[in-house]
Amino acid sequence: MALTRRCAVTTRLQPQDATLEWRDRKRYLWLMGLIAPTALFVVLPLIRLLNDAGWHAAAVAPLWIGPILVYLLLPTLDRFFGPDGQNPPDEVMERLENDRYYRYCTYAYIPFQYASVILGAYLFTASDLAWLGFDGGVNWVGKVGLALSVGVLGGVGINTAHELGHKKDALERWLSKITLAQTWYGHFYIEHNRGHHVRVATPEDPASARFGETFWEFLPRSVWGSLRSSWELEAKRLQRAGKPTWHWSNDVLNAWAMSLVLWGALTAAFGWGVLVYMAISAVYGFTLLETVNYLEHYGLLRQKTASGRYERCTPEHSWNSDHIVTNLFLYHLQRHSDHHANPTRRYQTLRSMDGAPNLPSGYASMIALTYVPALWRAVMDHRVLAHYGGDITRVNVHPRVRDRVLARYGDAADAGARA
């Protein structure tokens, strides 16, 4: 059989004289990652058509494309298309990892991100949008939707920065910081790599949610805890290098400087009113990230060994999903166990791993559940307990509910231990 390359990475294997072929059927589907940073441009003709038809109230609805995408379209598509089911075999991993096409897909996100941020700033502040069919500017319903939509591309941008920031290449690390500038989350580059990956699935990690902890409790704990941790990590690094904390090489400070320059430039170009737009989009963007943080490790706990140290992170310490649409949208973020096992591995080579606990649907479908604690716990608490065979003592329980949870589930844990 001839070796072919049909829009995909292919390889020839010959175990026992049999020729096998594998191809990445998602190769060009990864361009779906550019939907978020281009969506605002795509809906402009629809806005004009609605205004020309006299449907002026409906004409602002497309400006809500970001929330529509996150809460409606992606969950629906995940349900329709279901799990992926394809893992790259060992024999193609090196070739797939070194195929530069995949990294160009992530690089392309950044210019579109900034183009959309600038377009959004213009639409938010403009007083004359006759070319779109508006009588004056966009009303406040449209402005809020616009800011939230740009917040979505900022949140997805943090995930793009997450992919770039794990790499050893200096250019990709700087691109990661540039991507984070929109949301003032440049410190994520430090805390995620050197904090979260070390402390994941332990009570000491601010980005690992605890059993019984609501998202609204987790959000400030993760935001402020991660900020504090990133600063401490950089201070210690600079101290070891014999430099003061307030030094230009402090990666927290130079990342924040990028945000300051971006926001300052937009304010100079569009006026003080643009700061409302930027603040809404930034807060919503990093809140989306923290929502994903919340669901990725909820209730999971690495046990301590006889030496008193935590066991190594394994596939069982991250919630996963292999739903293909959200995986394409988020560069395989849902194959989270493999990411923690191999942090520098590029997204196209991440695998769905045996032994990893799985969510009932994709991340996009689960995000809205996190906002309603009763619904979230109804869906997830029994899954956490089942993952640990009913043994609540192996669960990362929130201190606020520890006594109540132990009283409720302790007998089951004792019975499990005796069995």
Short mmCIF file of N, CA and C in Angstrom, two decimals, residues 202-203 209-213 298-301 377 384-385 391-406 409:
data_model
loop_
_atom_site.label_atom_id
_atom_site.label_comp_id
_atom_site.label_asym_id
_atom_site.label_seq_id
_atom_site.Cartn_x
_atom_site.Cartn_y
_atom_site.Cartn_z
N THR A 202 -4.10 19.13 45.41
CA THR A 202 -3.77 19.16 46.83
C THR A 202 -4.48 20.34 47.46
N PRO A 203 -4.68 20.34 48.78
CA PRO A 203 -5.32 21.49 49.44
C PRO A 203 -4.50 22.76 49.32
N ALA A 209 -10.16 22.89 42.90
CA ALA A 209 -11.40 23.07 43.67
C ALA A 209 -11.61 21.89 44.61
N ARG A 210 -12.19 22.19 45.76
CA ARG A 210 -12.42 21.19 46.80
C ARG A 210 -13.87 20.70 46.77
N PHE A 211 -14.05 19.48 47.19
CA PHE A 211 -15.38 18.86 47.27
C PHE A 211 -16.26 19.70 48.21
N GLY A 212 -17.43 20.12 47.73
CA GLY A 212 -18.34 20.93 48.54
C GLY A 212 -18.09 22.42 48.44
N GLU A 213 -17.03 22.82 47.76
CA GLU A 213 -16.73 24.23 47.56
C GLU A 213 -17.49 24.74 46.35
N TYR A 298 -11.94 19.17 40.48
CA TYR A 298 -12.91 19.25 41.58
C TYR A 298 -12.88 17.97 42.45
N GLY A 299 -12.56 18.15 43.73
CA GLY A 299 -12.62 17.07 44.70
C GLY A 299 -11.51 16.05 44.62
N LEU A 300 -10.64 16.13 43.63
CA LEU A 300 -9.60 15.12 43.44
C LEU A 300 -8.40 15.42 44.35
N LEU A 301 -7.77 14.37 44.85
CA LEU A 301 -6.72 14.54 45.86
C LEU A 301 -5.60 13.55 45.66
N ARG A 377 -23.36 20.10 42.24
CA ARG A 377 -23.13 19.03 43.20
C ARG A 377 -23.98 17.81 42.88
N VAL A 384 -17.42 12.04 42.12
CA VAL A 384 -16.19 12.09 42.90
C VAL A 384 -16.12 10.90 43.86
N LEU A 385 -17.22 10.65 44.55
CA LEU A 385 -17.24 9.54 45.51
C LEU A 385 -17.07 8.19 44.80
N ASP A 391 -14.91 6.23 49.39
CA ASP A 391 -14.04 6.57 50.52
C ASP A 391 -13.83 8.09 50.56
N ILE A 392 -14.60 8.76 51.41
CA ILE A 392 -14.54 10.22 51.49
C ILE A 392 -13.21 10.70 52.04
N THR A 393 -12.48 9.85 52.75
CA THR A 393 -11.20 10.25 53.32
C THR A 393 -10.14 10.46 52.24
N ARG A 394 -10.39 10.00 51.03
CA ARG A 394 -9.45 10.17 49.93
C ARG A 394 -9.79 11.37 49.05
N VAL A 395 -10.81 12.13 49.47
CA VAL A 395 -11.31 13.25 48.68
C VAL A 395 -10.76 14.57 49.23
N ASN A 396 -10.52 15.52 48.36
CA ASN A 396 -10.10 16.87 48.76
C ASN A 396 -11.35 17.65 49.17
N VAL A 397 -11.68 17.61 50.45
CA VAL A 397 -12.93 18.18 50.97
C VAL A 397 -12.71 19.61 51.45
N HIS A 398 -13.64 20.48 51.15
CA HIS A 398 -13.57 21.87 51.60
C HIS A 398 -13.70 21.93 53.12
N PRO A 399 -12.83 22.68 53.80
CA PRO A 399 -12.90 22.74 55.28
C PRO A 399 -14.26 23.16 55.81
N ARG A 400 -14.96 24.03 55.09
CA ARG A 400 -16.26 24.51 55.56
C ARG A 400 -17.27 23.39 55.72
N VAL A 401 -17.18 22.37 54.89
CA VAL A 401 -18.18 21.30 54.92
C VAL A 401 -17.59 19.98 55.42
N ARG A 402 -16.34 20.00 55.88
CA ARG A 402 -15.66 18.75 56.22
C ARG A 402 -16.42 17.92 57.24
N ASP A 403 -16.81 18.54 58.35
CA ASP A 403 -17.48 17.78 59.41
C ASP A 403 -18.79 17.18 58.92
N ARG A 404 -19.55 17.98 58.18
CA ARG A 404 -20.84 17.49 57.69
C ARG A 404 -20.65 16.37 56.67
N VAL A 405 -19.67 16.52 55.79
CA VAL A 405 -19.42 15.51 54.77
C VAL A 405 -18.91 14.22 55.39
N LEU A 406 -18.00 14.33 56.36
CA LEU A 406 -17.48 13.13 57.01
C LEU A 406 -18.57 12.41 57.78
N TYR A 409 -20.78 10.68 54.96
CA TYR A 409 -20.19 9.63 54.14
C TYR A 409 -19.18 8.75 54.89
#
